[in-house]
């Protein structure tokens, strides 16, 4: 070997330069993109190429922060929707500290269904038929006080329509929130009606 080096010093120097260049190739980005020959013919991708093509896993710390931000935004939206429902539909003016009578809520509940309060509509809510106040009274001659049997039937209609098990699965978060609020408020107002009625019955008896 030494004799060959002495006979061909220039060729040996070129060989050393080439070997050094090959040794330095890992710092060359093109080196990582070279295909690696495999047995049986063909080429396989280098480990570096395979790592580059693998989808990067999101950092759990920052992914969690994004979720928390999203939750905060949704919470703020829910608060705004809740406030709008209470002020514009559920609470009795001017003090806004008690629920409206159940008959008023039932006959106006369609106005609180999406589209309302900045929440877009959904085909499901358009299927609800508004309940006129005349459907809740026995007759105009007997006054405008709601009949308990008719009122109970109307309340049941609303609660079935807004029940979580009846709602379509493609409702948005805001639409589902409104439906749940309307269902809760209607239920609470109905309970207040029954409680007040029992108190009146006890006094009359």
JSON list of C-alpha atoms in Angstrom, two decimals:
[
{"chain": "A", "resi": 1, "resn": "UNK", "atom": "CA", "xyz": [0.00, 0.00, 0.00]},
{"chain": "A", "resi": 2, "resn": "UNK", "atom": "CA", "xyz": [2.84, 2.38, 0.89]},
{"chain": "A", "resi": 3, "resn": "UNK", "atom": "CA", "xyz": [4.45, 1.53, -2.45]},
{"chain": "A", "resi": 4, "resn": "UNK", "atom": "CA", "xyz": [1.20, 2.44, -4.25]},
{"chain": "A", "resi": 5, "resn": "UNK", "atom": "CA", "xyz": [1.02, 5.74, -2.33]},
{"chain": "A", "resi": 6, "resn": "UNK", "atom": "CA", "xyz": [4.59, 6.53, -3.38]},
{"chain": "A", "resi": 7, "resn": "UNK", "atom": "CA", "xyz": [3.91, 5.61, -6.99]},
{"chain": "A", "resi": 8, "resn": "UNK", "atom": "CA", "xyz": [0.78, 7.67, -7.26]},
{"chain": "A", "resi": 9, "resn": "UNK", "atom": "CA", "xyz": [1.05, 10.52, -4.72]},
{"chain": "A", "resi": 10, "resn": "UNK", "atom": "CA", "xyz": [-1.35, 12.80, -6.59]},
{"chain": "A", "resi": 11, "resn": "UNK", "atom": "CA", "xyz": [-3.99, 10.10, -6.89]},
{"chain": "A", "resi": 12, "resn": "UNK", "atom": "CA", "xyz": [-3.62, 9.28, -3.19]},
{"chain": "A", "resi": 13, "resn": "UNK", "atom": "CA", "xyz": [-4.05, 12.94, -2.26]},
{"chain": "A", "resi": 14, "resn": "UNK", "atom": "CA", "xyz": [-7.25, 13.13, -4.33]},
{"chain": "A", "resi": 15, "resn": "UNK", "atom": "CA", "xyz": [-8.48, 9.99, -2.61]},
{"chain": "A", "resi": 16, "resn": "UNK", "atom": "CA", "xyz": [-7.89, 11.54, 0.82]},
{"chain": "A", "resi": 17, "resn": "UNK", "atom": "CA", "xyz": [-9.70, 14.72, -0.18]},
{"chain": "A", "resi": 18, "resn": "UNK", "atom": "CA", "xyz": [-12.66, 12.69, -1.45]},
{"chain": "A", "resi": 19, "resn": "UNK", "atom": "CA", "xyz": [-12.73, 10.62, 1.75]},
{"chain": "A", "resi": 20, "resn": "UNK", "atom": "CA", "xyz": [-12.67, 13.77, 3.85]},
{"chain": "A", "resi": 21, "resn": "UNK", "atom": "CA", "xyz": [-15.44, 15.29, 1.75]},
{"chain": "A", "resi": 22, "resn": "UNK", "atom": "CA", "xyz": [-17.51, 12.15, 2.23]},
{"chain": "A", "resi": 23, "resn": "UNK", "atom": "CA", "xyz": [-16.85, 12.29, 5.95]},
{"chain": "A", "resi": 24, "resn": "UNK", "atom": "CA", "xyz": [-18.10, 15.86, 6.04]},
{"chain": "A", "resi": 25, "resn": "UNK", "atom": "CA", "xyz": [-21.25, 15.08, 4.06]},
{"chain": "A", "resi": 26, "resn": "UNK", "atom": "CA", "xyz": [-23.48, 14.67, 7.14]},
{"chain": "A", "resi": 27, "resn": "UNK", "atom": "CA", "xyz": [-23.29, 18.47, 7.50]},
{"chain": "A", "resi": 28, "resn": "UNK", "atom": "CA", "xyz": [-24.60, 18.78, 3.96]},
{"chain": "A", "resi": 29, "resn": "UNK", "atom": "CA", "xyz": [-28.44, 18.81, 3.88]},
{"chain": "A", "resi": 30, "resn": "UNK", "atom": "CA", "xyz": [-28.41, 16.95, 0.59]},
{"chain": "A", "resi": 31, "resn": "UNK", "atom": "CA", "xyz": [-26.74, 14.04, 2.31]},
{"chain": "A", "resi": 32, "resn": "UNK", "atom": "CA", "xyz": [-29.81, 13.41, 4.41]},
{"chain": "A", "resi": 33, "resn": "UNK", "atom": "CA", "xyz": [-32.05, 13.33, 1.36]},
{"chain": "A", "resi": 34, "resn": "UNK", "atom": "CA", "xyz": [-30.12, 10.59, -0.38]},
{"chain": "A", "resi": 35, "resn": "UNK", "atom": "CA", "xyz": [-31.85, 7.27, -0.85]},
{"chain": "A", "resi": 36, "resn": "UNK", "atom": "CA", "xyz": [-30.16, 4.25, 0.68]},
{"chain": "A", "resi": 37, "resn": "UNK", "atom": "CA", "xyz": [-29.71, 1.21, -1.60]},
{"chain": "A", "resi": 38, "resn": "UNK", "atom": "CA", "xyz": [-31.23, -1.96, -0.22]},
{"chain": "A", "resi": 39, "resn": "UNK", "atom": "CA", "xyz": [-30.80, -5.63, -1.01]},
{"chain": "A", "resi": 40, "resn": "UNK", "atom": "CA", "xyz": [-32.82, -6.96, -3.90]},
{"chain": "A", "resi": 41, "resn": "UNK", "atom": "CA", "xyz": [-32.64, -3.67, -5.78]},
{"chain": "A", "resi": 42, "resn": "UNK", "atom": "CA", "xyz": [-34.43, -0.39, -5.26]},
{"chain": "A", "resi": 43, "resn": "UNK", "atom": "CA", "xyz": [-33.86, 2.23, -2.64]},
{"chain": "A", "resi": 44, "resn": "UNK", "atom": "CA", "xyz": [-35.23, 2.98, 0.77]},
{"chain": "A", "resi": 45, "resn": "UNK", "atom": "CA", "xyz": [-35.49, 6.35, 2.40]},
{"chain": "A", "resi": 46, "resn": "UNK", "atom": "CA", "xyz": [-32.90, 7.38, 4.94]},
{"chain": "A", "resi": 47, "resn": "UNK", "atom": "CA", "xyz": [-33.83, 7.57, 8.61]},
{"chain": "A", "resi": 48, "resn": "UNK", "atom": "CA", "xyz": [-33.63, 11.35, 8.43]},
{"chain": "A", "resi": 49, "resn": "UNK", "atom": "CA", "xyz": [-36.20, 11.48, 5.60]},
{"chain": "A", "resi": 50, "resn": "UNK", "atom": "CA", "xyz": [-38.53, 9.16, 7.49]},
{"chain": "A", "resi": 51, "resn": "UNK", "atom": "CA", "xyz": [-38.31, 11.32, 10.61]},
{"chain": "A", "resi": 52, "resn": "UNK", "atom": "CA", "xyz": [-39.01, 14.46, 8.58]},
{"chain": "A", "resi": 53, "resn": "UNK", "atom": "CA", "xyz": [-42.11, 12.90, 7.03]},
{"chain": "A", "resi": 54, "resn": "UNK", "atom": "CA", "xyz": [-43.57, 11.69, 10.31]},
{"chain": "A", "resi": 55, "resn": "UNK", "atom": "CA", "xyz": [-46.28, 14.03, 11.67]},
{"chain": "A", "resi": 56, "resn": "UNK", "atom": "CA", "xyz": [-45.08, 16.00, 14.61]},
{"chain": "A", "resi": 57, "resn": "UNK", "atom": "CA", "xyz": [-46.91, 15.41, 17.87]},
{"chain": "A", "resi": 58, "resn": "UNK", "atom": "CA", "xyz": [-48.26, 18.62, 19.43]},
{"chain": "A", "resi": 59, "resn": "UNK", "atom": "CA", "xyz": [-46.61, 19.77, 22.59]},
{"chain": "A", "resi": 60, "resn": "UNK", "atom": "CA", "xyz": [-48.98, 18.78, 25.39]},
{"chain": "A", "resi": 61, "resn": "UNK", "atom": "CA", "xyz": [-48.19, 21.95, 27.36]},
{"chain": "A", "resi": 62, "resn": "UNK", "atom": "CA", "xyz": [-49.16, 24.35, 24.60]},
{"chain": "A", "resi": 63, "resn": "UNK", "atom": "CA", "xyz": [-52.01, 22.17, 23.34]},
{"chain": "A", "resi": 64, "resn": "UNK", "atom": "CA", "xyz": [-53.51, 22.36, 26.82]},
{"chain": "A", "resi": 65, "resn": "UNK", "atom": "CA", "xyz": [-53.08, 26.13, 26.86]},
{"chain": "A", "resi": 66, "resn": "UNK", "atom": "CA", "xyz": [-54.98, 26.36, 23.58]},
{"chain": "A", "resi": 67, "resn": "UNK", "atom": "CA", "xyz": [-57.79, 24.25, 25.01]},
{"chain": "A", "resi": 68, "resn": "UNK", "atom": "CA", "xyz": [-57.96, 26.44, 28.09]},
{"chain": "A", "resi": 69, "resn": "UNK", "atom": "CA", "xyz": [-58.19, 29.53, 25.92]},
{"chain": "A", "resi": 70, "resn": "UNK", "atom": "CA", "xyz": [-60.98, 27.93, 23.95]},
{"chain": "A", "resi": 71, "resn": "UNK", "atom": "CA", "xyz": [-62.81, 27.06, 27.16]},
{"chain": "A", "resi": 72, "resn": "UNK", "atom": "CA", "xyz": [-62.48, 30.64, 28.37]},
{"chain": "A", "resi": 73, "resn": "UNK", "atom": "CA", "xyz": [-63.88, 31.96, 25.12]},
{"chain": "A", "resi": 74, "resn": "UNK", "atom": "CA", "xyz": [-66.80, 29.52, 25.26]},
{"chain": "A", "resi": 75, "resn": "UNK", "atom": "CA", "xyz": [-67.48, 30.44, 28.88]},
{"chain": "A", "resi": 76, "resn": "UNK", "atom": "CA", "xyz": [-67.60, 34.12, 27.95]},
{"chain": "A", "resi": 77, "resn": "UNK", "atom": "CA", "xyz": [-70.00, 33.35, 25.08]},
{"chain": "A", "resi": 78, "resn": "UNK", "atom": "CA", "xyz": [-72.24, 31.30, 27.39]},
{"chain": "A", "resi": 79, "resn": "UNK", "atom": "CA", "xyz": [-72.32, 34.12, 29.92]},
{"chain": "A", "resi": 80, "resn": "UNK", "atom": "CA", "xyz": [-73.41, 36.59, 27.25]},
{"chain": "A", "resi": 81, "resn": "UNK", "atom": "CA", "xyz": [-76.11, 34.25, 25.93]},
{"chain": "A", "resi": 82, "resn": "UNK", "atom": "CA", "xyz": [-77.39, 33.54, 29.45]},
{"chain": "A", "resi": 83, "resn": "UNK", "atom": "CA", "xyz": [-77.59, 37.23, 30.26]},
{"chain": "A", "resi": 84, "resn": "UNK", "atom": "CA", "xyz": [-79.50, 37.95, 27.05]},
{"chain": "A", "resi": 85, "resn": "UNK", "atom": "CA", "xyz": [-81.99, 35.14, 27.70]},
{"chain": "A", "resi": 86, "resn": "UNK", "atom": "CA", "xyz": [-82.65, 36.22, 31.28]},
{"chain": "A", "resi": 87, "resn": "UNK", "atom": "CA", "xyz": [-83.08, 39.91, 30.48]},
{"chain": "A", "resi": 88, "resn": "UNK", "atom": "CA", "xyz": [-85.00, 39.65, 27.22]},
{"chain": "A", "resi": 89, "resn": "UNK", "atom": "CA", "xyz": [-87.17, 36.59, 27.87]},
{"chain": "A", "resi": 90, "resn": "UNK", "atom": "CA", "xyz": [-87.05, 34.88, 31.26]},
{"chain": "A", "resi": 91, "resn": "UNK", "atom": "CA", "xyz": [-87.14, 37.53, 34.00]},
{"chain": "A", "resi": 92, "resn": "UNK", "atom": "CA", "xyz": [-90.08, 39.70, 34.94]},
{"chain": "A", "resi": 93, "resn": "UNK", "atom": "CA", "xyz": [-89.41, 43.43, 34.36]},
{"chain": "A", "resi": 94, "resn": "UNK", "atom": "CA", "xyz": [-88.70, 45.95, 35.72]},
{"chain": "A", "resi": 95, "resn": "UNK", "atom": "CA", "xyz": [-86.85, 44.44, 38.70]},
{"chain": "A", "resi": 96, "resn": "UNK", "atom": "CA", "xyz": [-85.65, 41.34, 36.82]},
{"chain": "A", "resi": 97, "resn": "UNK", "atom": "CA", "xyz": [-85.44, 39.26, 39.98]},
{"chain": "A", "resi": 98, "resn": "UNK", "atom": "CA", "xyz": [-88.21, 36.71, 39.39]},
{"chain": "A", "resi": 99, "resn": "UNK", "atom": "CA", "xyz": [-89.22, 34.50, 36.49]},
{"chain": "A", "resi": 100, "resn": "UNK", "atom": "CA", "xyz": [-92.11, 35.47, 34.28]},
{"chain": "A", "resi": 101, "resn": "UNK", "atom": "CA", "xyz": [-95.31, 33.43, 34.73]},
{"chain": "A", "resi": 102, "resn": "UNK", "atom": "CA", "xyz": [-95.16, 30.08, 32.98]},
{"chain": "A", "resi": 103, "resn": "UNK", "atom": "CA", "xyz": [-97.91, 30.97, 30.51]},
{"chain": "A", "resi": 104, "resn": "UNK", "atom": "CA", "xyz": [-95.94, 34.02, 29.31]},
{"chain": "A", "resi": 105, "resn": "UNK", "atom": "CA", "xyz": [-92.79, 31.97, 28.89]},
{"chain": "A", "resi": 106, "resn": "UNK", "atom": "CA", "xyz": [-94.53, 29.17, 27.03]},
{"chain": "A", "resi": 107, "resn": "UNK", "atom": "CA", "xyz": [-96.24, 31.47, 24.55]},
{"chain": "A", "resi": 108, "resn": "UNK", "atom": "CA", "xyz": [-93.04, 33.39, 23.79]},
{"chain": "A", "resi": 109, "resn": "UNK", "atom": "CA", "xyz": [-90.42, 30.66, 23.99]},
{"chain": "A", "resi": 110, "resn": "UNK", "atom": "CA", "xyz": [-90.14, 30.40, 20.21]},
{"chain": "A", "resi": 111, "resn": "UNK", "atom": "CA", "xyz": [-88.64, 33.91, 20.19]},
{"chain": "A", "resi": 112, "resn": "UNK", "atom": "CA", "xyz": [-85.77, 32.68, 22.40]},
{"chain": "A", "resi": 113, "resn": "UNK", "atom": "CA", "xyz": [-84.92, 29.71, 20.19]},
{"chain": "A", "resi": 114, "resn": "UNK", "atom": "CA", "xyz": [-82.14, 30.06, 17.63]},
{"chain": "A", "resi": 115, "resn": "UNK", "atom": "CA", "xyz": [-81.74, 32.18, 15.64]},
{"chain": "A", "resi": 116, "resn": "UNK", "atom": "CA", "xyz": [-81.66, 34.49, 18.66]},
{"chain": "A", "resi": 117, "resn": "UNK", "atom": "CA", "xyz": [-79.14, 36.35, 20.81]},
{"chain": "A", "resi": 118, "resn": "UNK", "atom": "CA", "xyz": [-76.47, 36.19, 18.13]},
{"chain": "A", "resi": 119, "resn": "UNK", "atom": "CA", "xyz": [-76.71, 32.40, 17.74]},
{"chain": "A", "resi": 120, "resn": "UNK", "atom": "CA", "xyz": [-77.50, 31.14, 14.21]},
{"chain": "A", "resi": 121, "resn": "UNK", "atom": "CA", "xyz": [-80.60, 29.06, 13.60]},
{"chain": "A", "resi": 122, "resn": "UNK", "atom": "CA", "xyz": [-80.97, 25.36, 13.02]},
{"chain": "A", "resi": 123, "resn": "UNK", "atom": "CA", "xyz": [-83.58, 23.47, 11.05]},
{"chain": "A", "resi": 124, "resn": "UNK", "atom": "CA", "xyz": [-84.71, 21.64, 14.18]},
{"chain": "A", "resi": 125, "resn": "UNK", "atom": "CA", "xyz": [-85.93, 24.80, 15.94]},
{"chain": "A", "resi": 126, "resn": "UNK", "atom": "CA", "xyz": [-87.93, 25.86, 12.90]},
{"chain": "A", "resi": 127, "resn": "UNK", "atom": "CA", "xyz": [-90.09, 22.76, 13.42]},
{"chain": "A", "resi": 128, "resn": "UNK", "atom": "CA", "xyz": [-91.48, 24.13, 16.69]},
{"chain": "A", "resi": 129, "resn": "UNK", "atom": "CA", "xyz": [-95.01, 25.49, 16.39]},
{"chain": "A", "resi": 130, "resn": "UNK", "atom": "CA", "xyz": [-95.57, 28.58, 18.55]},
{"chain": "A", "resi": 131, "resn": "UNK", "atom": "CA", "xyz": [-98.22, 28.21, 21.23]},
{"chain": "A", "resi": 132, "resn": "UNK", "atom": "CA", "xyz": [-100.80, 31.03, 21.23]},
{"chain": "A", "resi": 133, "resn": "UNK", "atom": "CA", "xyz": [-102.16, 32.20, 24.56]},
{"chain": "A", "resi": 134, "resn": "UNK", "atom": "CA", "xyz": [-105.66, 31.29, 23.43]},
{"chain": "A", "resi": 135, "resn": "UNK", "atom": "CA", "xyz": [-104.66, 27.61, 23.57]},
{"chain": "A", "resi": 136, "resn": "UNK", "atom": "CA", "xyz": [-104.05, 27.92, 27.32]},
{"chain": "A", "resi": 137, "resn": "UNK", "atom": "CA", "xyz": [-107.40, 29.33, 28.43]},
{"chain": "A", "resi": 138, "resn": "UNK", "atom": "CA", "xyz": [-110.76, 27.62, 28.57]},
{"chain": "A", "resi": 139, "resn": "UNK", "atom": "CA", "xyz": [-112.62, 30.57, 27.06]},
{"chain": "A", "resi": 140, "resn": "UNK", "atom": "CA", "xyz": [-112.33, 34.31, 26.86]},
{"chain": "A", "resi": 141, "resn": "UNK", "atom": "CA", "xyz": [-115.56, 34.64, 28.85]},
{"chain": "A", "resi": 142, "resn": "UNK", "atom": "CA", "xyz": [-113.88, 32.97, 31.84]},
{"chain": "A", "resi": 143, "resn": "UNK", "atom": "CA", "xyz": [-110.91, 35.32, 31.72]},
{"chain": "A", "resi": 144, "resn": "UNK", "atom": "CA", "xyz": [-107.38, 35.07, 30.47]},
{"chain": "A", "resi": 145, "resn": "UNK", "atom": "CA", "xyz": [-106.13, 32.89, 33.29]},
{"chain": "A", "resi": 146, "resn": "UNK", "atom": "CA", "xyz": [-104.54, 29.73, 31.94]},
{"chain": "A", "resi": 147, "resn": "UNK", "atom": "CA", "xyz": [-106.26, 26.43, 32.41]},
{"chain": "A", "resi": 148, "resn": "UNK", "atom": "CA", "xyz": [-104.03, 24.05, 34.37]},
{"chain": "A", "resi": 149, "resn": "UNK", "atom": "CA", "xyz": [-104.73, 21.06, 32.14]},
{"chain": "A", "resi": 150, "resn": "UNK", "atom": "CA", "xyz": [-104.01, 22.96, 28.92]},
{"chain": "A", "resi": 151, "resn": "UNK", "atom": "CA", "xyz": [-100.99, 24.64, 30.45]},
{"chain": "A", "resi": 152, "resn": "UNK", "atom": "CA", "xyz": [-99.60, 21.31, 31.60]},
{"chain": "A", "resi": 153, "resn": "UNK", "atom": "CA", "xyz": [-100.00, 19.93, 28.08]},
{"chain": "A", "resi": 154, "resn": "UNK", "atom": "CA", "xyz": [-98.20, 22.94, 26.58]},
{"chain": "A", "resi": 155, "resn": "UNK", "atom": "CA", "xyz": [-95.36, 22.71, 29.09]},
{"chain": "A", "resi": 156, "resn": "UNK", "atom": "CA", "xyz": [-94.94, 19.04, 28.31]},
{"chain": "A", "resi": 157, "resn": "UNK", "atom": "CA", "xyz": [-94.76, 19.85, 24.60]},
{"chain": "A", "resi": 158, "resn": "UNK", "atom": "CA", "xyz": [-91.96, 22.35, 25.18]},
{"chain": "A", "resi": 159, "resn": "UNK", "atom": "CA", "xyz": [-90.01, 20.12, 27.55]},
{"chain": "A", "resi": 160, "resn": "UNK", "atom": "CA", "xyz": [-90.18, 17.17, 25.16]},
{"chain": "A", "resi": 161, "resn": "UNK", "atom": "CA", "xyz": [-89.04, 19.33, 22.26]},
{"chain": "A", "resi": 162, "resn": "UNK", "atom": "CA", "xyz": [-86.08, 20.72, 24.21]},
{"chain": "A", "resi": 163, "resn": "UNK", "atom": "CA", "xyz": [-85.15, 17.54, 26.04]},
{"chain": "A", "resi": 164, "resn": "UNK", "atom": "CA", "xyz": [-81.44, 16.69, 25.59]},
{"chain": "A", "resi": 165, "resn": "UNK", "atom": "CA", "xyz": [-82.30, 13.23, 24.26]},
{"chain": "A", "resi": 166, "resn": "UNK", "atom": "CA", "xyz": [-84.46, 14.75, 21.52]},
{"chain": "A", "resi": 167, "resn": "UNK", "atom": "CA", "xyz": [-82.00, 17.35, 20.28]},
{"chain": "A", "resi": 168, "resn": "UNK", "atom": "CA", "xyz": [-80.07, 16.60, 17.06]},
{"chain": "A", "resi": 169, "resn": "UNK", "atom": "CA", "xyz": [-76.41, 15.75, 17.44]},
{"chain": "A", "resi": 170, "resn": "UNK", "atom": "CA", "xyz": [-75.21, 18.38, 14.99]},
{"chain": "A", "resi": 171, "resn": "UNK", "atom": "CA", "xyz": [-76.23, 21.35, 17.13]},
{"chain": "A", "resi": 172, "resn": "UNK", "atom": "CA", "xyz": [-73.45, 23.80, 17.85]},
{"chain": "A", "resi": 173, "resn": "UNK", "atom": "CA", "xyz": [-72.28, 24.39, 21.40]},
{"chain": "A", "resi": 174, "resn": "UNK", "atom": "CA", "xyz": [-74.18, 27.69, 21.57]},
{"chain": "A", "resi": 175, "resn": "UNK", "atom": "CA", "xyz": [-77.38, 26.16, 20.20]},
{"chain": "A", "resi": 176, "resn": "UNK", "atom": "CA", "xyz": [-77.22, 23.32, 22.71]},
{"chain": "A", "resi": 177, "resn": "UNK", "atom": "CA", "xyz": [-76.60, 25.82, 25.51]},
{"chain": "A", "resi": 178, "resn": "UNK", "atom": "CA", "xyz": [-79.70, 27.84, 24.59]},
{"chain": "A", "resi": 179, "resn": "UNK", "atom": "CA", "xyz": [-81.84, 24.70, 24.40]},
{"chain": "A", "resi": 180, "resn": "UNK", "atom": "CA", "xyz": [-80.64, 23.58, 27.83]},
{"chain": "A", "resi": 181, "resn": "UNK", "atom": "CA", "xyz": [-81.29, 27.01, 29.36]},
{"chain": "A", "resi": 182, "resn": "UNK", "atom": "CA", "xyz": [-84.81, 27.20, 27.93]},
{"chain": "A", "resi": 183, "resn": "UNK", "atom": "CA", "xyz": [-85.54, 23.71, 29.21]},
{"chain": "A", "resi": 184, "resn": "UNK", "atom": "CA", "xyz": [-84.27, 24.56, 32.71]},
{"chain": "A", "resi": 185, "resn": "UNK", "atom": "CA", "xyz": [-86.11, 27.88, 32.92]},
{"chain": "A", "resi": 186, "resn": "UNK", "atom": "CA", "xyz": [-89.36, 26.35, 31.70]},
{"chain": "A", "resi": 187, "resn": "UNK", "atom": "CA", "xyz": [-89.05, 23.56, 34.26]},
{"chain": "A", "resi": 188, "resn": "UNK", "atom": "CA", "xyz": [-88.32, 26.00, 37.09]},
{"chain": "A", "resi": 189, "resn": "UNK", "atom": "CA", "xyz": [-91.21, 28.26, 36.14]},
{"chain": "A", "resi": 190, "resn": "UNK", "atom": "CA", "xyz": [-93.56, 25.28, 35.99]},
{"chain": "A", "resi": 191, "resn": "UNK", "atom": "CA", "xyz": [-92.44, 24.20, 39.46]},
{"chain": "A", "resi": 192, "resn": "UNK", "atom": "CA", "xyz": [-93.09, 27.72, 40.74]},
{"chain": "A", "resi": 193, "resn": "UNK", "atom": "CA", "xyz": [-96.57, 27.63, 39.22]},
{"chain": "A", "resi": 194, "resn": "UNK", "atom": "CA", "xyz": [-97.39, 24.33, 40.95]},
{"chain": "A", "resi": 195, "resn": "UNK", "atom": "CA", "xyz": [-95.99, 25.58, 44.26]},
{"chain": "A", "resi": 196, "resn": "UNK", "atom": "CA", "xyz": [-98.02, 28.77, 44.08]},
{"chain": "A", "resi": 197, "resn": "UNK", "atom": "CA", "xyz": [-101.12, 26.81, 43.14]},
{"chain": "A", "resi": 198, "resn": "UNK", "atom": "CA", "xyz": [-100.68, 24.46, 46.12]},
{"chain": "A", "resi": 199, "resn": "UNK", "atom": "CA", "xyz": [-100.34, 27.46, 48.42]},
{"chain": "A", "resi": 200, "resn": "UNK", "atom": "CA", "xyz": [-103.54, 28.99, 47.05]},
{"chain": "A", "resi": 201, "resn": "UNK", "atom": "CA", "xyz": [-105.38, 25.68, 47.39]},
{"chain": "A", "resi": 202, "resn": "UNK", "atom": "CA", "xyz": [-104.23, 25.39, 51.01]},
{"chain": "A", "resi": 203, "resn": "UNK", "atom": "CA", "xyz": [-105.43, 28.94, 51.78]},
{"chain": "A", "resi": 204, "resn": "UNK", "atom": "CA", "xyz": [-108.79, 28.36, 50.11]},
{"chain": "A", "resi": 205, "resn": "UNK", "atom": "CA", "xyz": [-109.33, 25.11, 51.92]}
]
